[in-house]
Amino acid sequence: MSLTFRGGIHLPENKNTDQCTITRPREPAYIRVPMSQHIGLACIPVVKPGEVVSKGQLIGENNNGLSACIHAGIAGKVLRIESAINQNGRRDDYIVIENDYSGAVSPDIKPCEKKISELSSDEIIDTVRRAGIVGMGGATFPTHAKIKSAIGKAQKLIINCAECEPYLTANHRLIAENAKDIIYGAKILLKACGVTTGYIAIEDNKPDAIADLKKLLKGDSLLSVKVLKTKYPQGDERQLIYAFEHKELPAGKLPSDLGYVVFNAETCFAVYRAFSTGMPVTERVVTVDGDCIVNPGNVIVPIGTPFSDIINFCGGFSKRPDRIISGGPMMGIAQWDENAPVTKGTAGILALSKDMYHREIPNCIHCGRCVGVCPMHLMPCYFAAYSKINDYESCDAFGVKSCVECGCCTYVCPGNIPIIQYIRIAKSKLTQKK
Amino acid sequence: MNSDLLRISSSPHIKHEDSTRVIMTDVLIALVPAAIWSVYAFGYRSVTILLVSVIFSVLFELLYQLIMKKPLTVTDFSATVTGVLLAFCLPVTIPLWMVIIGDFFAVVIVKQLFGGIGRNIVNPAICARIFLFVSFPGAMSSFVKPESSLSAFALTLKPSDIDAVASATPLAMLKQGQFPSESLLDLLFGKNAGCIGEVSVLMLLVGAIYLLVRRVITWHIPVSYILTVAIITYFFPRNSITIEFMLNELLTGGLVLGAFFMATDYVTSPATPNGRLIYGAGCGVLTVFIRYFGGYPEGVSFAILIMNLFVWYLDRYTKPVRFGGDPK
Ligand code: SF4
Ligand code: SF4
């Protein structure tokens, strides 16, 4: 029996690229690296225009507060440091590096000599911090901070391989091609958190990866595979823990309060790389798909690579896209600039054409579908209705703050009501009031 | 490519293909078997009534929106559904002009004056039926036996035509504490006197299963509705043979039509699972109560109408507990 939760939706999966081996395009001519690629404080550039940097060299850091270091993904010259609006609508510094194609690697990059058993928790945390590792499923929470918060509280560790968003297969491919390394990374994390039980949670639509992992973990005392039902948003930490334990994470609490700590598969891979080669997070796997892409696939690219480069590598557009999305179709962010850079949280680039819209109806018909699918067990139709008439207090009374913006309600609404927009408005008005 | 041409839309960027129109189309499809049976049972006059009802429902909605300069919504087919449902709960002998009055009442008074689709408080078809029933009690309760040949096009029927084939409905018989003359099997197939779309329980169930499979409706309301009626009529029969009495109650009086197609109307039923269970049970209790003690044999319409008024409260008091619990 596969594990699951209440609510959520079965989406048309569109995992068209799940058999596409990860390929490495030629390095881009330049990269634009934003200084805010994680939850927490933005990094401050530590290089100057004109300076020559090598691959893996530290270029951004913020030692005051929650942050994750940023490194150069290519070798070359820093052209300029510019300020621009990032995809979250906030102003951000970008370091622009021109590729000299020398491929020079920073001398700081050295593999870790010790065995896992010889490492201390603090050493691991420090390496992870210096490598700039964040939650690479899209949440981008700095991993070193997560380890710290889990120590002493968490007894179980979950490697989240649910990848429940349609289209995205980056994680799936990474597991299929590097299962051993991911397991290695997971073991380092187990050690760091002081935890002796770990699960690899994976959805039942990836039978090849499941078989692989099961074979590798046969007789393993630390890690085992748990199969989840394919459903959106199964990858949400809350729903994941519910599927395991049938316990609901109370609002405002962290998974470690229930004894769990959750990491993403690509995060484990990044940990593995930081220890086996010393290379920090300088690149990531991105799924490129959507009905406008000529050759959909999975690519591994330096952080900061412009979307347009990657799309060209994938054969360009077969027809004019209506939207280019960074991430999956359910929670991803529509881009206004096709030269937007890949960041640590970019799991996918989708180019979608128009066809999927229908007309919005004037009023909610009260069908209750949004209520049935909400994984947080809320009543989204009332959020929309009250937000529409500016009654944000009532939205609050109906629990709008618990909404995780998964988009299930808006996806199913037959009236095509932009419920999630009303929710965002209500949430921001409520925070302003405070 | 010019980046200016990209659309900045908010997530999610994909949509389920079901629109209001798809749902309404599904409801119409689900009503087809019962509509076909009505032709078999009552002849082509039932087609005439169905057509008149649909055409005028749509026409009234269109005219209202044109006159009031509102966005046109007839393409969502909700007026069409109202038209069919109203026709379904009229006797085949009804004068055609009364059908048109009913359509006007349903679409303009009950639906549009309250703000159009999604805003009406009570179910338009049910309300119109009750309106006609109260205004024209005679015409609304003159039933004929199935397979009687009536003129398909006459605006009104001559009393002599009707009297020749007049028949009491099973529900009226039950009201007098007698068993209907039809067997239970006849009632299941729909070989009894009654309203156009109400008689064939079997055909309605075929449509209902379609709606459940297509997930247009959930099981909550119909099951709790019918189960409540079954339990009460079993334990408190008006007659002595309990099982048979109970089955007679379930198979007559438009209970199945009401439970699956009227009480489940989205706009006028709760959105939460628990709210739906309570709503269905409320409809069940009221239906039996009105059938037993009310002035009319019919209870379904009134029961649903009354429960419509509680939907607002039911939604609020059955609000699901938030994931992780409600904050204190
Ligand atoms: S977006 Fe919010 S309200 Fe809508 S289904 Fe997800 S959690 Fe529920
Ligand atoms: S899904 Fe849309 S139409 Fe249905 S109740 Fe929710 S908001 Fe209303």
CSV table of N, CA, C and O in Angstrom, one decimal, chain A residues 238-239 248-250 317 320-325 329-330 332 334-338 354 356-359 361 363-369 371 375-379 382 386 397-399 402 407 410-411 413-416 420-421 424, chain B residues 1-20 23-24 71-73 75-76 115-119 214-216 266-273 276 311-312 315-316 319-325:
chain,number,residue,atom,x,y,z
A,238,ARG,N,4.6,18.8,5.0
A,238,ARG,CA,3.5,18.5,5.9
A,238,ARG,C,2.7,17.2,5.4
A,238,ARG,O,2.4,16.3,6.2
A,239,GLN,N,2.5,17.2,4.1
A,239,GLN,CA,1.7,16.0,3.6
A,239,GLN,C,2.6,14.8,3.6
A,239,GLN,O,2.1,13.7,3.8
A,248,GLU,N,-0.7,15.5,11.9
A,248,GLU,CA,-0.7,16.8,11.2
A,248,GLU,C,0.2,17.8,11.9
A,248,GLU,O,0.1,18.0,13.1
A,249,LEU,N,1.0,18.4,11.1
A,249,LEU,CA,1.9,19.4,11.6
A,249,LEU,C,1.2,20.6,12.0
A,249,LEU,O,0.6,21.3,11.1
A,250,PRO,N,1.1,21.0,13.3
A,250,PRO,CA,0.3,22.2,13.6
A,250,PRO,C,0.9,23.4,12.9
A,250,PRO,O,2.1,23.5,12.7
A,317,PHE,N,12.0,27.1,-29.7
A,317,PHE,CA,10.5,27.0,-29.6
A,317,PHE,C,9.9,26.4,-30.9
A,317,PHE,O,10.3,26.8,-32.0
A,320,ARG,N,5.0,29.8,-30.6
A,320,ARG,CA,5.3,30.9,-29.7
A,320,ARG,C,4.7,30.6,-28.3
A,320,ARG,O,3.5,30.3,-28.2
A,321,PRO,N,5.5,30.7,-27.3
A,321,PRO,CA,5.0,30.4,-25.9
A,321,PRO,C,4.2,31.5,-25.4
A,321,PRO,O,4.5,32.7,-25.7
A,322,ASP,N,3.2,31.2,-24.6
A,322,ASP,CA,2.4,32.2,-24.0
A,322,ASP,C,3.0,32.6,-22.6
A,322,ASP,O,3.1,33.8,-22.2
A,323,ARG,N,3.5,31.6,-22.0
A,323,ARG,CA,4.2,31.8,-20.7
A,323,ARG,C,5.4,31.0,-20.6
A,323,ARG,O,5.5,29.8,-21.0
A,324,ILE,N,6.5,31.5,-19.9
A,324,ILE,CA,7.7,30.7,-19.6
A,324,ILE,C,7.7,30.7,-18.1
A,324,ILE,O,7.6,31.7,-17.4
A,325,ILE,N,7.7,29.5,-17.5
A,325,ILE,CA,7.6,29.3,-16.1
A,325,ILE,C,8.8,28.7,-15.5
A,325,ILE,O,9.4,27.8,-16.1
A,329,PRO,N,4.3,23.6,-13.1
A,329,PRO,CA,3.1,24.4,-13.5
A,329,PRO,C,2.2,24.7,-12.3
A,329,PRO,O,1.4,25.7,-12.4
A,330,MET,N,2.3,24.0,-11.2
A,330,MET,CA,1.4,24.3,-10.1
A,330,MET,C,1.9,25.5,-9.2
A,330,MET,O,1.1,26.3,-8.7
A,332,GLY,N,5.1,27.1,-9.9
A,332,GLY,CA,6.2,27.9,-10.5
A,332,GLY,C,5.8,29.3,-10.8
A,332,GLY,O,4.7,29.7,-10.6
A,334,ALA,N,5.8,32.6,-13.3
A,334,ALA,CA,5.8,33.0,-14.7
A,334,ALA,C,6.9,34.1,-14.8
A,334,ALA,O,7.0,35.0,-14.0
A,335,GLN,N,7.7,34.0,-15.9
A,335,GLN,CA,8.8,34.9,-16.1
A,335,GLN,C,8.4,36.0,-17.1
A,335,GLN,O,7.7,35.7,-18.0
A,336,TRP,N,8.9,37.2,-16.9
A,336,TRP,CA,8.7,38.2,-18.0
A,336,TRP,C,9.9,38.3,-18.9
A,336,TRP,O,9.9,39.0,-19.8
A,337,ASP,N,11.0,37.7,-18.5
A,337,ASP,CA,12.2,37.8,-19.2
A,337,ASP,C,12.7,36.5,-19.6
A,337,ASP,O,13.0,35.6,-18.7
A,338,GLU,N,12.9,36.2,-20.8
A,338,GLU,CA,13.4,34.8,-21.2
A,338,GLU,C,14.9,34.7,-20.9
A,338,GLU,O,15.5,33.7,-21.1
A,354,LYS,N,-1.0,28.7,-25.0
A,354,LYS,CA,-2.2,29.3,-24.4
A,354,LYS,C,-3.2,28.3,-24.0
A,354,LYS,O,-3.7,28.3,-22.9
A,356,MET,N,-4.7,26.3,-22.4
A,356,MET,CA,-5.3,25.7,-21.2
A,356,MET,C,-6.3,26.7,-20.4
A,356,MET,O,-6.6,26.4,-19.2
A,357,TYR,N,-6.7,27.7,-21.0
A,357,TYR,CA,-7.6,28.6,-20.2
A,357,TYR,C,-9.1,28.5,-20.7
A,357,TYR,O,-9.3,28.2,-21.8
A,358,HIS,N,-10.0,28.6,-19.7
A,358,HIS,CA,-11.4,28.9,-20.2
A,358,HIS,C,-11.9,30.1,-19.4
A,358,HIS,O,-11.2,30.6,-18.6
A,359,ARG,N,-13.1,30.5,-19.8
A,359,ARG,CA,-13.6,31.7,-19.3
A,359,ARG,C,-14.0,31.7,-17.9
A,359,ARG,O,-14.5,30.8,-17.4
A,361,ILE,N,-16.3,32.6,-14.8
A,361,ILE,CA,-17.7,32.9,-14.6
A,361,ILE,C,-17.8,34.0,-13.5
A,361,ILE,O,-16.9,34.2,-12.7
A,363,ASN,N,-19.7,34.4,-10.8
A,363,ASN,CA,-19.8,34.1,-9.4
A,363,ASN,C,-19.4,32.6,-9.2
A,363,ASN,O,-19.6,31.8,-10.1
A,364,CYS,N,-19.0,32.3,-8.0
A,364,CYS,CA,-18.7,31.0,-7.6
A,364,CYS,C,-20.0,30.2,-7.6
A,364,CYS,O,-21.0,30.7,-7.1
A,365,ILE,N,-20.0,29.0,-8.1
A,365,ILE,CA,-21.2,28.2,-8.1
A,365,ILE,C,-21.3,27.3,-6.9
A,365,ILE,O,-22.2,26.4,-6.9
A,366,HIS,N,-20.3,27.4,-6.0
A,366,HIS,CA,-20.4,26.7,-4.8
A,366,HIS,C,-20.4,25.2,-4.9
A,366,HIS,O,-21.0,24.4,-4.2
A,367,CYS,N,-19.6,24.7,-5.9
A,367,CYS,CA,-19.6,23.3,-6.2
A,367,CYS,C,-18.8,22.5,-5.2
A,367,CYS,O,-19.0,21.3,-5.1
A,368,GLY,N,-18.0,23.2,-4.4
A,368,GLY,CA,-17.3,22.5,-3.3
A,368,GLY,C,-16.1,21.7,-3.8
A,368,GLY,O,-15.4,21.1,-2.9
A,369,ARG,N,-15.7,21.8,-5.0
A,369,ARG,CA,-14.5,21.1,-5.5
A,369,ARG,C,-13.3,21.6,-4.8
A,369,ARG,O,-12.4,20.8,-4.4
A,371,VAL,N,-13.0,22.8,-1.9
A,371,VAL,CA,-13.0,22.4,-0.5
A,371,VAL,C,-12.5,20.9,-0.5
A,371,VAL,O,-11.7,20.6,0.4
A,375,PRO,N,-5.5,20.5,0.5
A,375,PRO,CA,-4.7,19.6,1.4
A,375,PRO,C,-4.6,20.2,2.8
A,375,PRO,O,-4.3,19.4,3.8
A,376,MET,N,-4.9,21.5,3.0
A,376,MET,CA,-4.9,22.1,4.3
A,376,MET,C,-6.3,22.1,4.9
A,376,MET,O,-6.5,22.7,6.0
A,377,HIS,N,-7.2,21.5,4.3
A,377,HIS,CA,-8.6,21.4,4.7
A,377,HIS,C,-9.2,22.7,5.0
A,377,HIS,O,-9.8,23.0,6.1
A,378,LEU,N,-9.1,23.6,4.0
A,378,LEU,CA,-9.7,24.9,4.2
A,378,LEU,C,-10.9,25.1,3.2
A,378,LEU,O,-11.2,24.1,2.5
A,379,MET,N,-11.5,26.2,3.2
A,379,MET,CA,-12.7,26.5,2.3
A,379,MET,C,-12.3,27.6,1.4
A,379,MET,O,-12.7,28.7,1.6
A,382,TYR,N,-14.6,30.5,0.0
A,382,TYR,CA,-14.9,31.7,0.9
A,382,TYR,C,-13.8,32.7,0.9
A,382,TYR,O,-14.0,33.9,1.1
A,386,TYR,N,-14.8,36.4,0.0
A,386,TYR,CA,-14.6,37.5,1.0
A,386,TYR,C,-13.5,38.5,0.5
A,386,TYR,O,-13.6,39.7,0.7
A,397,ALA,N,-10.8,34.5,9.5
A,397,ALA,CA,-11.6,33.6,10.3
A,397,ALA,C,-11.7,32.3,9.6
A,397,ALA,O,-11.8,31.2,10.3
A,398,PHE,N,-11.7,32.2,8.3
A,398,PHE,CA,-11.8,31.0,7.6
A,398,PHE,C,-10.4,30.3,7.4
A,398,PHE,O,-10.2,29.3,6.8
A,399,GLY,N,-9.4,31.0,8.0
A,399,GLY,CA,-8.0,30.3,8.1
A,399,GLY,C,-7.1,30.6,6.9
A,399,GLY,O,-6.3,29.7,6.5
A,402,SER,N,-3.4,29.7,6.8
A,402,SER,CA,-2.9,28.3,6.8
A,402,SER,C,-2.7,27.9,5.3
A,402,SER,O,-2.1,26.8,5.1
A,407,GLY,N,-2.2,25.7,-4.9
A,407,GLY,CA,-2.9,25.9,-6.2
A,407,GLY,C,-3.9,24.8,-6.6
A,407,GLY,O,-4.6,24.9,-7.6
A,410,THR,N,-7.5,26.3,-7.2
A,410,THR,CA,-7.6,27.1,-8.4
A,410,THR,C,-7.6,26.2,-9.7
A,410,THR,O,-8.2,26.4,-10.7
A,411,TYR,N,-6.8,25.1,-9.5
A,411,TYR,CA,-6.7,24.1,-10.6
A,411,TYR,C,-8.1,23.5,-10.9
A,411,TYR,O,-8.4,23.3,-12.0
A,413,CYS,N,-11.2,24.6,-10.0
A,413,CYS,CA,-12.4,25.4,-10.0
A,413,CYS,C,-13.0,25.5,-11.4
A,413,CYS,O,-12.4,26.0,-12.3
A,414,PRO,N,-14.2,25.0,-11.6
A,414,PRO,CA,-14.8,25.0,-12.9
A,414,PRO,C,-15.2,26.4,-13.3
A,414,PRO,O,-15.4,26.6,-14.5
A,415,GLY,N,-15.3,27.3,-12.4
A,415,GLY,CA,-15.6,28.7,-12.8
A,415,GLY,C,-14.4,29.5,-13.2
A,415,GLY,O,-14.5,30.6,-13.5
A,416,ASN,N,-13.2,28.8,-13.1
A,416,ASN,CA,-12.0,29.5,-13.5
A,416,ASN,C,-11.7,30.7,-12.6
A,416,ASN,O,-11.2,31.7,-13.1
A,420,ILE,N,-6.4,31.7,-6.0
A,420,ILE,CA,-5.2,31.9,-5.3
A,420,ILE,C,-4.7,33.4,-5.3
A,420,ILE,O,-4.1,33.8,-4.4
A,421,GLN,N,-5.1,34.1,-6.3
A,421,GLN,CA,-4.8,35.5,-6.3
A,421,GLN,C,-5.6,36.2,-5.2
A,421,GLN,O,-5.0,37.1,-4.5
A,424,ARG,N,-3.8,35.5,-2.1
A,424,ARG,CA,-2.5,36.3,-1.9
A,424,ARG,C,-2.8,37.7,-1.5
A,424,ARG,O,-2.2,38.3,-0.6
B,1,MET,N,12.8,36.0,-29.9
B,1,MET,CA,11.4,36.3,-29.4
B,1,MET,C,11.4,37.5,-28.5
B,1,MET,O,12.3,37.7,-27.7
B,2,ASN,N,10.4,38.2,-28.6
B,2,ASN,CA,10.2,39.4,-27.8
B,2,ASN,C,9.7,39.0,-26.4
B,2,ASN,O,8.6,38.5,-26.3
B,3,SER,N,10.4,39.3,-25.4
B,3,SER,CA,10.0,38.9,-24.0
B,3,SER,C,8.7,39.7,-23.6
B,3,SER,O,8.0,39.2,-22.7
B,4,ASP,N,8.4,40.8,-24.2
B,4,ASP,CA,7.2,41.5,-23.9
B,4,ASP,C,5.9,40.7,-24.1
B,4,ASP,O,4.9,41.0,-23.6
B,5,LEU,N,6.1,39.7,-25.0
B,5,LEU,CA,4.9,39.0,-25.3
B,5,LEU,C,4.5,37.9,-24.3
B,5,LEU,O,3.5,37.2,-24.4
B,6,LEU,N,5.4,37.7,-23.3
B,6,LEU,CA,5.1,36.7,-22.3
B,6,LEU,C,4.1,37.1,-21.4
B,6,LEU,O,4.0,38.3,-21.0
B,7,ARG,N,3.2,36.2,-21.0
B,7,ARG,CA,2.2,36.5,-20.0
B,7,ARG,C,2.7,36.3,-18.6
B,7,ARG,O,3.3,35.3,-18.3
B,8,ILE,N,2.4,37.2,-17.7
B,8,ILE,CA,2.8,37.1,-16.3
B,8,ILE,C,1.5,36.6,-15.6
B,8,ILE,O,0.8,37.5,-15.1
B,9,SER,N,1.3,35.4,-15.6
B,9,SER,CA,0.1,34.9,-14.8
B,9,SER,C,0.5,34.3,-13.5
B,9,SER,O,1.7,34.0,-13.3
B,10,SER,N,-0.4,34.2,-12.6
B,10,SER,CA,-0.1,33.7,-11.3
B,10,SER,C,-0.3,32.2,-11.4
B,10,SER,O,-1.1,31.7,-12.2
B,11,SER,N,0.5,31.5,-10.5
B,11,SER,CA,0.3,30.0,-10.5
B,11,SER,C,-1.0,29.6,-10.0
B,11,SER,O,-1.6,30.4,-9.3
B,12,PRO,N,-1.6,28.5,-10.2
B,12,PRO,CA,-1.1,27.4,-11.1
B,12,PRO,C,-1.2,27.8,-12.6
B,12,PRO,O,-2.1,28.5,-12.9
B,13,HIS,N,-0.3,27.2,-13.4
B,13,HIS,CA,-0.3,27.5,-14.8
B,13,HIS,C,-1.0,26.5,-15.6
B,13,HIS,O,-1.0,26.5,-16.8
B,14,ILE,N,-1.6,25.5,-15.0
B,14,ILE,CA,-2.5,24.6,-15.7
B,14,ILE,C,-3.8,24.5,-15.0
B,14,ILE,O,-4.0,24.9,-13.9
B,15,LYS,N,-4.8,24.0,-15.8
B,15,LYS,CA,-6.2,24.0,-15.3
B,15,LYS,C,-6.8,22.7,-15.6
B,15,LYS,O,-6.6,22.1,-16.7
B,16,HIS,N,-7.7,22.2,-14.7
B,16,HIS,CA,-8.5,21.1,-15.0
B,16,HIS,C,-9.4,21.5,-16.1
B,16,HIS,O,-9.9,22.6,-16.2
B,17,GLU,N,-9.7,20.5,-17.0
B,17,GLU,CA,-10.5,20.9,-18.2
B,17,GLU,C,-12.0,21.1,-17.8
B,17,GLU,O,-12.8,21.7,-18.6
B,18,ASP,N,-12.5,20.7,-16.7
B,18,ASP,CA,-13.9,20.9,-16.3
B,18,ASP,C,-14.2,22.3,-16.1
B,18,ASP,O,-13.7,23.0,-15.3
B,19,SER,N,-15.2,22.8,-16.9
B,19,SER,CA,-15.7,24.2,-16.7
B,19,SER,C,-17.1,24.0,-16.2
B,19,SER,O,-17.7,22.9,-16.3
B,20,THR,N,-17.7,25.1,-15.9
B,20,THR,CA,-19.1,25.1,-15.5
B,20,THR,C,-19.9,24.5,-16.6
B,20,THR,O,-20.8,23.7,-16.4
B,23,ILE,N,-19.7,20.7,-16.7
B,23,ILE,CA,-20.5,20.1,-15.7
B,23,ILE,C,-22.0,20.1,-16.0
B,23,ILE,O,-22.7,19.1,-15.9
B,24,MET,N,-22.4,21.3,-16.5
B,24,MET,CA,-23.8,21.4,-16.9
B,24,MET,C,-24.2,20.4,-18.0
B,24,MET,O,-25.2,19.8,-18.1
B,71,PRO,N,-23.2,40.6,-18.5
B,71,PRO,CA,-22.5,39.7,-19.4
B,71,PRO,C,-23.4,38.5,-19.7
B,71,PRO,O,-24.2,38.0,-18.8
B,72,LEU,N,-23.4,38.0,-20.9
B,72,LEU,CA,-24.3,36.9,-21.3
B,72,LEU,C,-23.7,35.6,-20.8
B,72,LEU,O,-22.5,35.3,-21.0
B,73,THR,N,-24.5,34.8,-20.1
B,73,THR,CA,-24.0,33.5,-19.6
B,73,THR,C,-24.8,32.3,-20.1
B,73,THR,O,-24.6,31.2,-19.6
B,75,THR,N,-24.3,30.5,-22.4
B,75,THR,CA,-23.4,29.4,-22.9
B,75,THR,C,-22.9,28.5,-21.8
B,75,THR,O,-22.3,27.4,-22.1
B,76,ASP,N,-23.1,28.8,-20.6
B,76,ASP,CA,-22.7,27.9,-19.5
B,76,ASP,C,-23.8,26.8,-19.3
B,76,ASP,O,-23.6,25.9,-18.5
B,115,GLY,N,-28.9,38.0,-8.7
B,115,GLY,CA,-27.6,38.2,-9.2
B,115,GLY,C,-27.0,37.2,-10.1
B,115,GLY,O,-25.8,37.1,-10.4
B,116,GLY,N,-27.9,36.3,-10.7
B,116,GLY,CA,-27.4,35.4,-11.7
B,116,GLY,C,-26.8,34.1,-11.1
B,116,GLY,O,-26.9,33.9,-9.9
B,117,ILE,N,-26.1,33.4,-12.0
B,117,ILE,CA,-25.6,32.1,-11.6
B,117,ILE,C,-24.7,32.2,-10.3
B,117,ILE,O,-23.9,33.1,-10.2
B,118,GLY,N,-25.0,31.3,-9.4
B,118,GLY,CA,-24.2,31.2,-8.2
B,118,GLY,C,-24.7,32.1,-7.1
B,118,GLY,O,-24.3,32.0,-5.9
B,119,ARG,N,-25.7,33.0,-7.4
B,119,ARG,CA,-26.1,33.9,-6.3
B,119,ARG,C,-27.5,33.6,-5.8
B,119,ARG,O,-27.9,34.1,-4.8
B,214,ARG,N,-18.6,10.6,-13.1
B,214,ARG,CA,-17.9,11.8,-13.6
B,214,ARG,C,-17.5,12.8,-12.5
B,214,ARG,O,-17.0,13.8,-12.8
B,215,ARG,N,-17.9,12.4,-11.3
B,215,ARG,CA,-17.6,13.2,-10.1
B,215,ARG,C,-18.2,14.6,-10.2
B,215,ARG,O,-17.7,15.6,-9.7
B,216,VAL,N,-19.4,14.7,-10.9
B,216,VAL,CA,-20.1,15.9,-10.9
B,216,VAL,C,-20.8,16.1,-9.5
B,216,VAL,O,-20.8,17.2,-9.0
B,266,TYR,N,-25.4,22.6,-6.9
B,266,TYR,CA,-24.3,23.2,-6.1
B,266,TYR,C,-24.6,24.4,-5.4
B,266,TYR,O,-24.3,24.6,-4.2
B,267,VAL,N,-25.3,25.3,-6.1
B,267,VAL,CA,-25.5,26.7,-5.6
B,267,VAL,C,-26.2,26.6,-4.3
B,267,VAL,O,-26.0,27.4,-3.3
B,268,THR,N,-27.2,25.7,-4.2
B,268,THR,CA,-28.1,25.7,-3.1
B,268,THR,C,-27.9,24.5,-2.1
B,268,THR,O,-28.8,24.1,-1.5
B,269,SER,N,-26.7,24.0,-2.2
B,269,SER,CA,-26.4,22.9,-1.2
B,269,SER,C,-25.0,23.2,-0.6
B,269,SER,O,-24.2,23.9,-1.2
B,270,PRO,N,-24.7,22.6,0.6
B,270,PRO,CA,-23.4,22.9,1.2
B,270,PRO,C,-22.2,22.4,0.4
B,270,PRO,O,-22.4,21.5,-0.4
B,271,ALA,N,-21.1,23.0,0.7
B,271,ALA,CA,-19.9,22.7,0.0
B,271,ALA,C,-19.0,21.7,0.8
B,271,ALA,O,-18.1,21.1,0.2
B,272,THR,N,-19.3,21.5,2.0
B,272,THR,CA,-18.5,20.6,2.8
B,272,THR,C,-19.1,19.2,2.9
B,272,THR,O,-20.4,19.1,2.9
B,273,PRO,N,-18.3,18.1,3.0
B,273,PRO,CA,-18.9,16.8,3.1
B,273,PRO,C,-19.9,16.6,4.3
B,273,PRO,O,-21.0,16.1,4.1
B,276,ARG,N,-23.0,18.4,3.7
B,276,ARG,CA,-23.9,17.7,2.8
B,276,ARG,C,-24.6,16.5,3.4
B,276,ARG,O,-25.8,16.3,3.1
B,311,VAL,N,-28.3,26.4,4.0
B,311,VAL,CA,-27.0,26.1,3.5
B,311,VAL,C,-25.9,27.0,4.1
B,311,VAL,O,-24.9,26.6,4.4
B,312,TRP,N,-26.2,28.3,4.2
B,312,TRP,CA,-25.3,29.3,4.7
B,312,TRP,C,-24.8,28.8,6.1
B,312,TRP,O,-23.6,28.8,6.3
B,315,ASP,N,-22.7,25.4,6.0
B,315,ASP,CA,-21.4,25.6,5.5
B,315,ASP,C,-20.5,26.1,6.6
B,315,ASP,O,-19.4,25.6,6.8
B,316,ARG,N,-21.0,27.0,7.4
B,316,ARG,CA,-20.1,27.6,8.4
B,316,ARG,C,-19.9,26.7,9.6
B,316,ARG,O,-18.8,26.6,10.2
B,319,LYS,N,-17.5,23.6,8.8
B,319,LYS,CA,-16.2,24.0,8.3
B,319,LYS,C,-15.2,22.9,8.7
B,319,LYS,O,-15.1,22.6,9.9
B,320,PRO,N,-14.4,22.4,7.8
B,320,PRO,CA,-13.5,21.3,8.2
B,320,PRO,C,-12.4,21.8,9.1
B,320,PRO,O,-12.1,23.0,9.1
B,321,VAL,N,-11.9,21.0,10.0
B,321,VAL,CA,-10.9,21.4,10.9
B,321,VAL,C,-9.6,21.5,10.0
B,321,VAL,O,-9.3,20.6,9.3
B,322,ARG,N,-8.9,22.6,10.2
B,322,ARG,CA,-7.7,22.9,9.4
B,322,ARG,C,-6.7,21.8,9.6
B,322,ARG,O,-6.6,21.3,10.7
B,323,PHE,N,-5.9,21.6,8.6
B,323,PHE,CA,-4.8,20.7,8.7
B,323,PHE,C,-3.9,21.2,9.8
B,323,PHE,O,-3.5,22.4,9.8
B,324,GLY,N,-3.6,20.4,10.8
B,324,GLY,CA,-2.7,20.9,11.9
B,324,GLY,C,-3.6,21.5,13.0
B,324,GLY,O,-3.0,21.9,14.0
B,325,GLY,N,-4.9,21.5,12.8
B,325,GLY,CA,-5.8,22.0,13.9
B,325,GLY,C,-6.0,23.4,13.8
B,325,GLY,O,-5.2,24.2,13.3
